[in-house]
CSV table of C-alpha atoms in Angstrom, one decimal:
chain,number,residue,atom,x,y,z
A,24,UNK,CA,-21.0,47.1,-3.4
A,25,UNK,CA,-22.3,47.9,0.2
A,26,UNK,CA,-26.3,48.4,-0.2
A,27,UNK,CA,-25.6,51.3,1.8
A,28,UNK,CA,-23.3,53.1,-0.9
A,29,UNK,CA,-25.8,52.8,-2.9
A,30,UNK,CA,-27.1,55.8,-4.6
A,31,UNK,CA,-30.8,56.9,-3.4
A,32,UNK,CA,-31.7,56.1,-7.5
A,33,UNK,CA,-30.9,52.1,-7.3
A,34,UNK,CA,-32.3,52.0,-3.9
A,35,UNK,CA,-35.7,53.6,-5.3
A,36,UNK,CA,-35.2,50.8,-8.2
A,37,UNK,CA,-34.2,48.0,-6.1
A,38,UNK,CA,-36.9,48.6,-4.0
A,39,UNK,CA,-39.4,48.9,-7.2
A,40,UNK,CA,-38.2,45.9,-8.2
A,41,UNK,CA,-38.5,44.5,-4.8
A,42,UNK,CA,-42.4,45.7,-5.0
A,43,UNK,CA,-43.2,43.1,-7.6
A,44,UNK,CA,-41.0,40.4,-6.0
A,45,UNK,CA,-43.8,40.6,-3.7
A,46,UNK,CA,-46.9,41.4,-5.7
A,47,UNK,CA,-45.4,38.0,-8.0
A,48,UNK,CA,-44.9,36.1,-4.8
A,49,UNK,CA,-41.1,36.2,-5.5
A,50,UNK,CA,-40.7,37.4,-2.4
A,51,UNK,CA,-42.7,37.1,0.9
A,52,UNK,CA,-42.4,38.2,4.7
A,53,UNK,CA,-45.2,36.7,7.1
A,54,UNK,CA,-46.2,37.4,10.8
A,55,UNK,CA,-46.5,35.0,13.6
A,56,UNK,CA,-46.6,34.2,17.5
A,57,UNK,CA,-45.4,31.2,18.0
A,58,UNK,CA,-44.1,29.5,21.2
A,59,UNK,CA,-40.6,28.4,22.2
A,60,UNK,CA,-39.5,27.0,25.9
A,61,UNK,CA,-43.0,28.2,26.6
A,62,UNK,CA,-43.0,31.7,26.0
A,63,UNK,CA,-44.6,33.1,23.1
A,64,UNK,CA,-42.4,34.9,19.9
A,65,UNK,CA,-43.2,37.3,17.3
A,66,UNK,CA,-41.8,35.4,14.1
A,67,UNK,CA,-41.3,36.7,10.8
A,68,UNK,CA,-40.9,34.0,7.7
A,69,UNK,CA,-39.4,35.0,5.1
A,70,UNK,CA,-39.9,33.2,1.5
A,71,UNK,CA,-38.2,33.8,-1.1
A,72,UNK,CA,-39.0,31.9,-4.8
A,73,UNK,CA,-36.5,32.7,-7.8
A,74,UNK,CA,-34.4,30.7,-10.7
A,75,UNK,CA,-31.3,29.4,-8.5
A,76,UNK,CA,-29.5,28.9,-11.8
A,77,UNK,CA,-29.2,30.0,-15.4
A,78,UNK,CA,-30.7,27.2,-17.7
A,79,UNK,CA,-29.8,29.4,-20.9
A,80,UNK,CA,-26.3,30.0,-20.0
A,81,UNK,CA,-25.9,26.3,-19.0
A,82,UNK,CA,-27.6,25.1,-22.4
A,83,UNK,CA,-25.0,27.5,-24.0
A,84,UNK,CA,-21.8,26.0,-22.2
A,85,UNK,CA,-23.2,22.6,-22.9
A,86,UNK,CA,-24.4,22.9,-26.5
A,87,UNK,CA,-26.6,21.2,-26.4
A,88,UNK,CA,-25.8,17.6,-23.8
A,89,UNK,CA,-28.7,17.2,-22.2
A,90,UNK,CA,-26.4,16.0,-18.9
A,91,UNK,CA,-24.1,18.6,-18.7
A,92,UNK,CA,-26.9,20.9,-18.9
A,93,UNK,CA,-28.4,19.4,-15.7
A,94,UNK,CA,-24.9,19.0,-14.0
A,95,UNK,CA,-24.3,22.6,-14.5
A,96,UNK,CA,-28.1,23.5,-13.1
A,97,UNK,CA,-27.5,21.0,-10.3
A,98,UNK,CA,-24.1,22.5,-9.6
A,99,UNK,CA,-25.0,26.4,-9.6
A,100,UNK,CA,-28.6,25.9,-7.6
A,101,UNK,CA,-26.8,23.8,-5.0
A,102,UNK,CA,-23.8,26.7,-4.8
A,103,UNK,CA,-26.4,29.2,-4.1
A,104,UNK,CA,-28.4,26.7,-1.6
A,105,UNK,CA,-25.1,26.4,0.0
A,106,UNK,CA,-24.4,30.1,0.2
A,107,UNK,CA,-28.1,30.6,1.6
A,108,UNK,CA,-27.2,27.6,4.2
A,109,UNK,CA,-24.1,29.1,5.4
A,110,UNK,CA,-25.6,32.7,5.5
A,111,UNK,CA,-28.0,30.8,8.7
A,112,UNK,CA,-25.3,28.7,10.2
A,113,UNK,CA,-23.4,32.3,10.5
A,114,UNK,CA,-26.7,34.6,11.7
A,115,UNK,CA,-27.1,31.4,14.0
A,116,UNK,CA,-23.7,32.0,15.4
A,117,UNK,CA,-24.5,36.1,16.2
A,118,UNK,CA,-23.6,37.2,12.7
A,119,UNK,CA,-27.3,38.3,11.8
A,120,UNK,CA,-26.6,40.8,9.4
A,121,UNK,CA,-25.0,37.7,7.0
A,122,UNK,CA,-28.1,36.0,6.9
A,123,UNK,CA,-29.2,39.4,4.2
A,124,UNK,CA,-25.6,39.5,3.4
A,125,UNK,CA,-24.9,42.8,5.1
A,126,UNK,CA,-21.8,43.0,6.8
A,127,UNK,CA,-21.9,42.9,10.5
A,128,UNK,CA,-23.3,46.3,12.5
A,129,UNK,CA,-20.3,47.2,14.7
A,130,UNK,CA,-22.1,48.4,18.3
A,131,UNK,CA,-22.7,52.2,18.1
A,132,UNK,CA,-22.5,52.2,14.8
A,133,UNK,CA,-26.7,53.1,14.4
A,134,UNK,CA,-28.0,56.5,15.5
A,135,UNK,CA,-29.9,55.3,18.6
A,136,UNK,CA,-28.5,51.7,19.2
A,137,UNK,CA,-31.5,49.4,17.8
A,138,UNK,CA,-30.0,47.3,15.7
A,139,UNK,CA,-30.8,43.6,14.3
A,140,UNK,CA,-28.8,41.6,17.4
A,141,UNK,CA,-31.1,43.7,20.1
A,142,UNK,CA,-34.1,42.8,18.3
A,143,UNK,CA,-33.8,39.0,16.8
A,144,UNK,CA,-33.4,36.1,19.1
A,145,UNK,CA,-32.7,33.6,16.7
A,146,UNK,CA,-32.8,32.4,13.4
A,147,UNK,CA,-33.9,29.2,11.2
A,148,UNK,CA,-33.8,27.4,7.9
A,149,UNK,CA,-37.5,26.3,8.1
A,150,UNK,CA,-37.1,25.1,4.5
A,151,UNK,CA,-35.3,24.6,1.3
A,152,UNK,CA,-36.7,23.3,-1.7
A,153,UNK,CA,-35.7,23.0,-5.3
A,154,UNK,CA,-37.4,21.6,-8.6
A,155,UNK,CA,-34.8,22.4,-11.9
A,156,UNK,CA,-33.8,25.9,-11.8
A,157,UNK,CA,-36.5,27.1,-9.3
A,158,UNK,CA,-35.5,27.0,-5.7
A,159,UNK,CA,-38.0,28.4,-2.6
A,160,UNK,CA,-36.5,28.8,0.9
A,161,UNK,CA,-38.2,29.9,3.9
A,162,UNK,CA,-36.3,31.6,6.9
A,163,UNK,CA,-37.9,32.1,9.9
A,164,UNK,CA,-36.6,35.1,12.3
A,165,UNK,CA,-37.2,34.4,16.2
A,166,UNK,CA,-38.3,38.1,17.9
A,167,UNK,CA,-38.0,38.8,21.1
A,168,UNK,CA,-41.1,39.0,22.9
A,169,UNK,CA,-41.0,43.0,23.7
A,170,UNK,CA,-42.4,45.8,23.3
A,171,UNK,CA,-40.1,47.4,20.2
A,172,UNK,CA,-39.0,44.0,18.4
A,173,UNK,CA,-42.5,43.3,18.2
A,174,UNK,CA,-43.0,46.1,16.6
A,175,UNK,CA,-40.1,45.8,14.4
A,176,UNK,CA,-40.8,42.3,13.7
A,177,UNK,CA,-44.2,44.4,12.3
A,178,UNK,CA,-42.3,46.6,10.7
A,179,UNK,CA,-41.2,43.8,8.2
A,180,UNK,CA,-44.4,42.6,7.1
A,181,UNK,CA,-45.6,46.1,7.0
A,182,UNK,CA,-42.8,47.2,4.8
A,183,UNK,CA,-43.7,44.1,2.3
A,184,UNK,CA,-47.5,45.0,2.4
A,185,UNK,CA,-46.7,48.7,1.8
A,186,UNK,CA,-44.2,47.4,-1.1
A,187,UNK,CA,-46.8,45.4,-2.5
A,188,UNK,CA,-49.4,47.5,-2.5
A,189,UNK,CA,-48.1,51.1,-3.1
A,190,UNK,CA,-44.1,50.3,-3.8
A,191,UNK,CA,-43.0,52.2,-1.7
A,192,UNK,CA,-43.2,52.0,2.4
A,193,UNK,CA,-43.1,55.6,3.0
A,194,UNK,CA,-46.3,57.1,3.7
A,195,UNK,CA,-47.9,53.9,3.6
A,196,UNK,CA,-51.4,53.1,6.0
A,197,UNK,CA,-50.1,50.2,6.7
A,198,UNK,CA,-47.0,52.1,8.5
A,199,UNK,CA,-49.2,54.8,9.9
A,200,UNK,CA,-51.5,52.3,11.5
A,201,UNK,CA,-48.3,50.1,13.2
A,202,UNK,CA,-47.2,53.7,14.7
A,203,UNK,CA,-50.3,53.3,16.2
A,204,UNK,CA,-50.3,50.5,17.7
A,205,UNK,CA,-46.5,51.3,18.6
A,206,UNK,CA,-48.9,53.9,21.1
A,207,UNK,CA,-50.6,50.9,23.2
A,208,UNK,CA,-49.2,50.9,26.5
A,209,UNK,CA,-48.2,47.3,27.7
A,210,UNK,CA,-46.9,44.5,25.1
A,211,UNK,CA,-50.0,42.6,25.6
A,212,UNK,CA,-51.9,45.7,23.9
A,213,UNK,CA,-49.1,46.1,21.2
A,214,UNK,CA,-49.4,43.0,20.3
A,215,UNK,CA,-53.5,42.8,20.1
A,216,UNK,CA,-53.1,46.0,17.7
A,217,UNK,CA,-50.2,44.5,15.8
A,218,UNK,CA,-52.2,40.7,15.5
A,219,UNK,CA,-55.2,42.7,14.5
A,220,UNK,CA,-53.4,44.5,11.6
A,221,UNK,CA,-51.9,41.4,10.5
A,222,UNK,CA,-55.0,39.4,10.3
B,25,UNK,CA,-6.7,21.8,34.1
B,26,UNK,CA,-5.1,24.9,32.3
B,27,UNK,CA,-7.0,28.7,31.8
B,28,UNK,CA,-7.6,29.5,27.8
B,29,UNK,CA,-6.7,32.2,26.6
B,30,UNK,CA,-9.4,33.5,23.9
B,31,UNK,CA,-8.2,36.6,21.7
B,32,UNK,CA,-11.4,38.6,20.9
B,33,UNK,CA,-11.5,41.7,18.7
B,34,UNK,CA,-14.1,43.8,20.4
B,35,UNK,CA,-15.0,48.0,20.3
B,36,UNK,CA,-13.6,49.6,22.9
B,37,UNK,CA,-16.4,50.0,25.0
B,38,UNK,CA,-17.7,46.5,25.1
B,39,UNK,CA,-14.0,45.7,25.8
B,40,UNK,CA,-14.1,47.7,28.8
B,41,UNK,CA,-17.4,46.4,29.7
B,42,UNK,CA,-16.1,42.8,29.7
B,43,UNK,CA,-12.9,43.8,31.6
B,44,UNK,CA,-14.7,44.9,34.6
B,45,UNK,CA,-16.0,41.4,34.9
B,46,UNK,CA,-14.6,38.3,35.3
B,47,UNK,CA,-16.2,34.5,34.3
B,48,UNK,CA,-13.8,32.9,36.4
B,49,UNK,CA,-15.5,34.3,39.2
B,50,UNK,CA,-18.0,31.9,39.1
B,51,UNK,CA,-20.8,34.1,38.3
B,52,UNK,CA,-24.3,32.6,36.0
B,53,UNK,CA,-23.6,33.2,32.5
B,54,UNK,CA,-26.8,35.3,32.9
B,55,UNK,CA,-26.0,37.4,35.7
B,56,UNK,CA,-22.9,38.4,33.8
B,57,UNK,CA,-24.5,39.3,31.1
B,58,UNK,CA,-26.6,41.3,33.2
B,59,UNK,CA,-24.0,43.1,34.7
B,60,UNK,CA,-22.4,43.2,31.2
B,61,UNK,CA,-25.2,44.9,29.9
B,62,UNK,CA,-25.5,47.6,32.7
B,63,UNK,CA,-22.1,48.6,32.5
B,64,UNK,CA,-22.4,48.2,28.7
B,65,UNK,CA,-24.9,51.2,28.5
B,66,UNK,CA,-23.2,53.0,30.9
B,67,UNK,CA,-19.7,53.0,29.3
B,68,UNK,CA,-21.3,53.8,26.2
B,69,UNK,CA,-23.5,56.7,26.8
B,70,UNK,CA,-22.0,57.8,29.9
B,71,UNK,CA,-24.9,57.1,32.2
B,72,UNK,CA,-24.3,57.5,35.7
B,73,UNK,CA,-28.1,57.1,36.6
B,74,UNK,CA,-28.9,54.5,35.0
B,75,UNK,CA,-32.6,54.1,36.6
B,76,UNK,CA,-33.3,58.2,36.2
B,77,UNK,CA,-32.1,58.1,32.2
B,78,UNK,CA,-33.9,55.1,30.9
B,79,UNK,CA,-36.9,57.3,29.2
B,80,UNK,CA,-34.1,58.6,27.1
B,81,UNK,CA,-32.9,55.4,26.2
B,82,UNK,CA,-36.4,54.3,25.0
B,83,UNK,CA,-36.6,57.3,22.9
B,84,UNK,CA,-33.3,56.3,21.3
B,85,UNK,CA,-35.3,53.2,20.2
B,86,UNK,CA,-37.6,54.6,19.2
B,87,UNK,CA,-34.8,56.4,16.7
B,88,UNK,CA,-33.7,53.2,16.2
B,89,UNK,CA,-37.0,51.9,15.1
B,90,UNK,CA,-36.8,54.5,12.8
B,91,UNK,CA,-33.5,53.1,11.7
B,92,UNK,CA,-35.3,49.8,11.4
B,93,UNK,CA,-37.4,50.7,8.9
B,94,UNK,CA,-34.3,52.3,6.8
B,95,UNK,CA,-32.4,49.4,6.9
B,96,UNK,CA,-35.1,46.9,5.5
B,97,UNK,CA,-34.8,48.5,2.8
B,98,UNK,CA,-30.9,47.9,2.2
B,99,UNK,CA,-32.3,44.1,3.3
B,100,UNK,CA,-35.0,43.7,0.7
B,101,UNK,CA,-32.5,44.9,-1.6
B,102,UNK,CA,-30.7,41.8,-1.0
B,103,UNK,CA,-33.2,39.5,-1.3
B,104,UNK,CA,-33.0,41.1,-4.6
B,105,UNK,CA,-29.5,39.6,-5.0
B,106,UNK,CA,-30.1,36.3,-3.4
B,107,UNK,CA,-32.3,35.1,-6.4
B,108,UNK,CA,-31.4,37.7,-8.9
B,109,UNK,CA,-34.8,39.4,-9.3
B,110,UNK,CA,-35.2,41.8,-11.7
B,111,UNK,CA,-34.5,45.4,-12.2
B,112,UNK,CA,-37.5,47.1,-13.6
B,113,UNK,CA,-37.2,49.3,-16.6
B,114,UNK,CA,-38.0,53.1,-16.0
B,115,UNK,CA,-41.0,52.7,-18.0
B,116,UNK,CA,-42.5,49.9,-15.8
B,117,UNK,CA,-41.4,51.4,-12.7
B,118,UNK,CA,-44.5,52.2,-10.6
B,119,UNK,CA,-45.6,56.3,-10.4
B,120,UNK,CA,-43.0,58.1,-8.5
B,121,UNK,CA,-44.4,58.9,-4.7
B,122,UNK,CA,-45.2,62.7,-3.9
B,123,UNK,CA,-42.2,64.5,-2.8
B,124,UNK,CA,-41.9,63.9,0.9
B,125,UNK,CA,-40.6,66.2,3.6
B,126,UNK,CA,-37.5,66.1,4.8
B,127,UNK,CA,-36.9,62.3,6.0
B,128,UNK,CA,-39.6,61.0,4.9
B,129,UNK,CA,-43.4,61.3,6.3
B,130,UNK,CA,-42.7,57.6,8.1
B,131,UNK,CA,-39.1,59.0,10.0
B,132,UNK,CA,-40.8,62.7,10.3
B,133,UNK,CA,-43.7,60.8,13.0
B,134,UNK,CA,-41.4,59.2,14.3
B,135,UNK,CA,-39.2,62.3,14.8
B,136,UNK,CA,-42.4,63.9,16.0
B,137,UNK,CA,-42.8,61.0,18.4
B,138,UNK,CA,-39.4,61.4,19.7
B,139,UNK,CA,-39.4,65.0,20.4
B,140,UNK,CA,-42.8,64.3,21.9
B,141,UNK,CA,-41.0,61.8,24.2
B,142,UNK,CA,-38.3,63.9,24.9
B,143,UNK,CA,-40.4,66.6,26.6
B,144,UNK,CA,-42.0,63.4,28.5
B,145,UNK,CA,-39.1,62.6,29.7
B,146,UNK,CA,-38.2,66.5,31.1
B,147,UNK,CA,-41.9,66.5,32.4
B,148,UNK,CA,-41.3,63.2,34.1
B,149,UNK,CA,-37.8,64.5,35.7
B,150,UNK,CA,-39.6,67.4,37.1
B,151,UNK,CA,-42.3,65.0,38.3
B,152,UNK,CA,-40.0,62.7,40.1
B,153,UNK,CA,-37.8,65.9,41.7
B,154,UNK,CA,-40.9,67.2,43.2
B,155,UNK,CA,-42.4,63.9,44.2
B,156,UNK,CA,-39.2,63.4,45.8
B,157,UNK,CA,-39.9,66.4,48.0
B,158,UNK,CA,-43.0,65.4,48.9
B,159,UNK,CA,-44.2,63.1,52.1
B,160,UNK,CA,-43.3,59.4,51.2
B,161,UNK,CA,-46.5,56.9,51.1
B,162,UNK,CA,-47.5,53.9,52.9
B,163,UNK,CA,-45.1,51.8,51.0
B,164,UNK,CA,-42.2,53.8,51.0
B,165,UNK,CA,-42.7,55.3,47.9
B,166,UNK,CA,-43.6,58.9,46.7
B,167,UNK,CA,-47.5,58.0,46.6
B,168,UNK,CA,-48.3,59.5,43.1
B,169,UNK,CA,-45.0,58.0,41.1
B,170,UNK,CA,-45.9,54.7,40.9
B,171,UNK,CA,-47.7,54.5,37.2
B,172,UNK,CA,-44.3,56.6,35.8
B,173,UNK,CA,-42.1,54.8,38.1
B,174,UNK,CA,-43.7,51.0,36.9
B,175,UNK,CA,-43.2,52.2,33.7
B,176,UNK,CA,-39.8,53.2,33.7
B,177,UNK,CA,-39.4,50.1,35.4
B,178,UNK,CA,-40.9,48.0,32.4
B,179,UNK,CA,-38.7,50.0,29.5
B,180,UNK,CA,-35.6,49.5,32.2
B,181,UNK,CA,-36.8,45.8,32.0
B,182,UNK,CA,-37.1,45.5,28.0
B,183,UNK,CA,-33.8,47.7,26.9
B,184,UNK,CA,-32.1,45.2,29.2
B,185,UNK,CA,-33.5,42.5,27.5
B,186,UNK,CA,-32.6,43.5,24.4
B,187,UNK,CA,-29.2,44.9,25.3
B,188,UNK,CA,-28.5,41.1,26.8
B,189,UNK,CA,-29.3,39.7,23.4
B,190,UNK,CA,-27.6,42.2,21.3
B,191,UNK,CA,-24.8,40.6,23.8
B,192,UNK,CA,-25.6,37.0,23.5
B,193,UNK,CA,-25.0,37.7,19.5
B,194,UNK,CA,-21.7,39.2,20.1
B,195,UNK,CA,-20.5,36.6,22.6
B,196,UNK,CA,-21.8,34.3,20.3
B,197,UNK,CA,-20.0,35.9,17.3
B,198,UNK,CA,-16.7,36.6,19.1
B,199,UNK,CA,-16.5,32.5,20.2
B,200,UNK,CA,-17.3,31.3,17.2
B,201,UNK,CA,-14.9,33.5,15.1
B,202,UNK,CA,-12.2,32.8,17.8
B,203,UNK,CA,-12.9,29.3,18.6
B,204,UNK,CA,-14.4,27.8,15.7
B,205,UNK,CA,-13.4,24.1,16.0
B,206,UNK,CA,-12.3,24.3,19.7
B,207,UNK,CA,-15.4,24.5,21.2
B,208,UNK,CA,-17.3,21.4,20.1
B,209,UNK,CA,-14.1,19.6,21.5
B,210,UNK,CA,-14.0,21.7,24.8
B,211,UNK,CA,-17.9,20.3,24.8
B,212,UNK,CA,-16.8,16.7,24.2
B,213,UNK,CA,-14.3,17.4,27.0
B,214,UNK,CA,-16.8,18.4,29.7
B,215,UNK,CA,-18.8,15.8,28.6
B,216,UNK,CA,-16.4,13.0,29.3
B,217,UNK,CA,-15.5,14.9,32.5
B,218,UNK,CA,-19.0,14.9,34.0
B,219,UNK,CA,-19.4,11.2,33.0
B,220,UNK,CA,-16.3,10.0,34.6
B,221,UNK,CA,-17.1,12.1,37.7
B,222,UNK,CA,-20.6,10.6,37.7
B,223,UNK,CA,-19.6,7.3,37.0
C-alpha cells in the first residue's frame, strides 16, 4: 500500500506509533555539519533499532532444533539487511525515495517543486550491526549546504523531537522555532539559529 | 569509436530540456547541467524572465518546504515498516491534538509566509520598475537595488543549486536504470584508453 493512500487514521497511528519509536530509541534522526571535499554539509543520521527477525515464528518452524532456529534467524535478518543495503545502493544511484521505500517522485509531481533529489546530495550506509534478532543501522543523509535543505535537513530532526515529545509535529515549538530561524537572512545565520536549536 | 545510443524514459519537460542540448558538443558535464537546469525551469513553469521571476520560485520552496514536512511523515511511516514497530492500541495512543485549522497550524505559517512573500515579490517588481526609471549609479546599476537585487541573486544562486542536484539524481537514475552493467565496462574502457595513450 502506497503510505500516501493511506487513510488520515493509520497515518495518525503510524505516526503515534512512530512517537515511541523514538521516545524507546527504536528510531532516531540526528543533526550534523560535517565536511566533505572541503565544504561543510548539513547531515542527518538516521538510526533505526528493531527485531530483524521473528525468533517465535522461527522456534515454531523449527520445533524446537536449536540450529534451524538460528539458520532461520540468520536467514530472515540478513534478507532484511540486504533489502536495507540495496534500498542505499539505489538512493546512491538517484533513486532517493527507495532508500524510505517510497516510489520515486516523478518531477512536477509536488506542489511547489521541493522534493527529496533538490534537497539531498547524497546518501550512506554508516553502519550495520546485528546481535540475534536485533539489528541497528545508521544512514547518514548528505544536505546540500543551502539555505532551504538546511532547513529541511532541520525539519527531520525537528519532526522526531516534536514526535517524541508531543507525538505529533503539528503545532510543535520545536517547528515554530525552525520557522524562525527559516527568517535569518544569509545561510550562515540559518545555520547559527538552526545549530543553536539543535544543541 | 561508435556513438551509444541510451534509451531514457524521461517527463516530457525534462525531455525537452535535454534535447535542446547536446553532450557531444563538448560542453563540462557541469555547464550542461547548468544550462539544463535553466531551461529546465523555464520549460516547466514557462518562465521567460528567468532573473525577474526567481522570488516566486523561492516562495514555491517555501510550499515545498511545506511539502517537506508532509512527506516525513509518509517517511517515518516507513521506518515503521523497515523493522516492524508496533501499532499502538487506541487506548495507549497519546491524547488526540486540539483540532487544528485548516492544514494544519505548521502549513497555515507557512501559507502565511508564503502569501507574505508573495506581496514581497509584487512590492519588489514595483521597486525594480521604478528603479529602472531612475538615474543609473556609479556602477551601472540602479543605486538603491542592490540589497534586493544581491538577494535575488543569492535565491537565483541556491534554486540553481538545487535544481542541478534534483538533476544529478535523475541523470544518475536514468544511467543506471538504462546502463546498469555497461557503464562500469565503458569505465574500464576509458581507462585502458587513457593508459595506452599515456603509455
Amino acid at each position: 500500500m502506497q503510505p500516501e493512500q493511506l487513510p488520515e487514521q493509520a497515518l495518525k497511528a503510524a505516526e503515534t506509533a512512530l512517537a515511541q519509536a523514538f521516545v524507546s530509541g527504536a528510531a532516531a534522526v540526528r543533526l550534523a555539519f560535517e565536511r566533505r571535499g572541503g565544504v561543510e554539509h548539513p547531515c542527518v543520521y538516521v538510526e533505526l533499532r528493531g527485531k530483524c527477525a521473528d525468533e517465535r515464528a522461527c522456534a515454531e518452524r523449527c520445533k524446537g532444533d536449536a540450529q534451524c532456529a538460528s539458520r532461520c534467524v540468520d536467514g530472515q535478518c540478513e534478507a532484511m539487511l540486504a533489502a536495507i543495503r540495496e534500498r542505499v545502493e539505489r538512493a546512491r544511484a538517484g533513486d532517493l525515495m527507495a532508500l524510505f521505500g517510497l516510489q520515486p517522485v516523478p518531477a512536477g509531481a509536488l506542489p511547489g517543486m521541493l522534493s527529496l533529489e533538490m534537497l539531498v546530495k547524497d546518501v550512506e550506509l554508516v553502519s550495520v550491526k546485528r546481535e540475534g534478532a536485533q539489528a541497528a543501522v545508521t544512514v547518514k543523509l548528505w544536505f546540500l549546504p543551502l539555505k532551504v535543505p538546511l532547513l529541511a535537513a532541520a525539519a527531520h530532526r525537528a519532526a522526531a523531537v516534536c514526535l517524541a515529545s508531543r507525538g505529533a509535529v503539528e503545532g510543535c515549538p520545536e517547528m515554530e522555532m525552525l520557522l524562525a530561524c527559516a527568517e535569518r537572512r544569509t545561510y550562515g545565520e540559518v545555520k547559527e539559529c538552526v545549530r543553536f536549536l539543535a544543541e | 569509436m561508435g556513438r551509444k545510443v541510451v534509451q531514457v524514459q524521461l517527463p516530457q519537460e525534462v525531455y525537452r530540456a535535454i534535447r535542446e542540448f547536446s553532450i557531444l558538443e563538448g560542453k563540462g558535464l557541469d555547464e550542461f547541467l547548468i544550462e539544463l537546469a535553466d531551461s529546465y525551469v523555464r520549460a516547466k513553469y514557462g518562465i521567460e524572465e528567468f532573473e525577474m521571476i526567481t522570488l516566486a520560485n523561492v516562495i514555491k520552496t517555501m510550499r515545498g518546504l511545506a511539502v517537506v514536512l508532509t512527506y516525513l511523515r509518509d517517511i517515518y511511516n516507513s521506518y515503521r515498516d523497515i523493522f516492524g514497530l508496533p501499532v499502538p492500541s487506541p487506548e495507549r495512543a497519546a491524547p488526540a491534538q486540539p483540532a487544528e485549522e485548516e492544514g494544519g497550524g505548521l502549513l497555515k505559517a507557512l501559507a502565511d509566509r508564503v502569501e507574505m512573500l508573495s506581496k514581497s515579490v509584487l512590492e519588489l517588481k514595483e521597486e525594480i520598475a521604478m528603479l529602472r526609471e531612475m538615474p543609473r549609479g556609479e556602477e551601472g546599476r540602479p543605486a538603491a537595488a542592490g540589497p534586493a537585487l544581491a538577494e535575488i541573486e543569492e535565491m537565483k544562486q541556491e534554486i540553481m543549486a538545487m535544481m542541478m542536484n534534483a538533476m544529478r539524481h535523475m541523470v544518475r537514475r536514468a544511467m543506471s536504470a538504462t546502463m546498469g552493467a555497461a557503464v562500469p565496462a565503458a569505465r574500464g574502457a576509458a581507462a585502458a584508453a587513457q593508459h595506452a595513450a599515456t603509455a
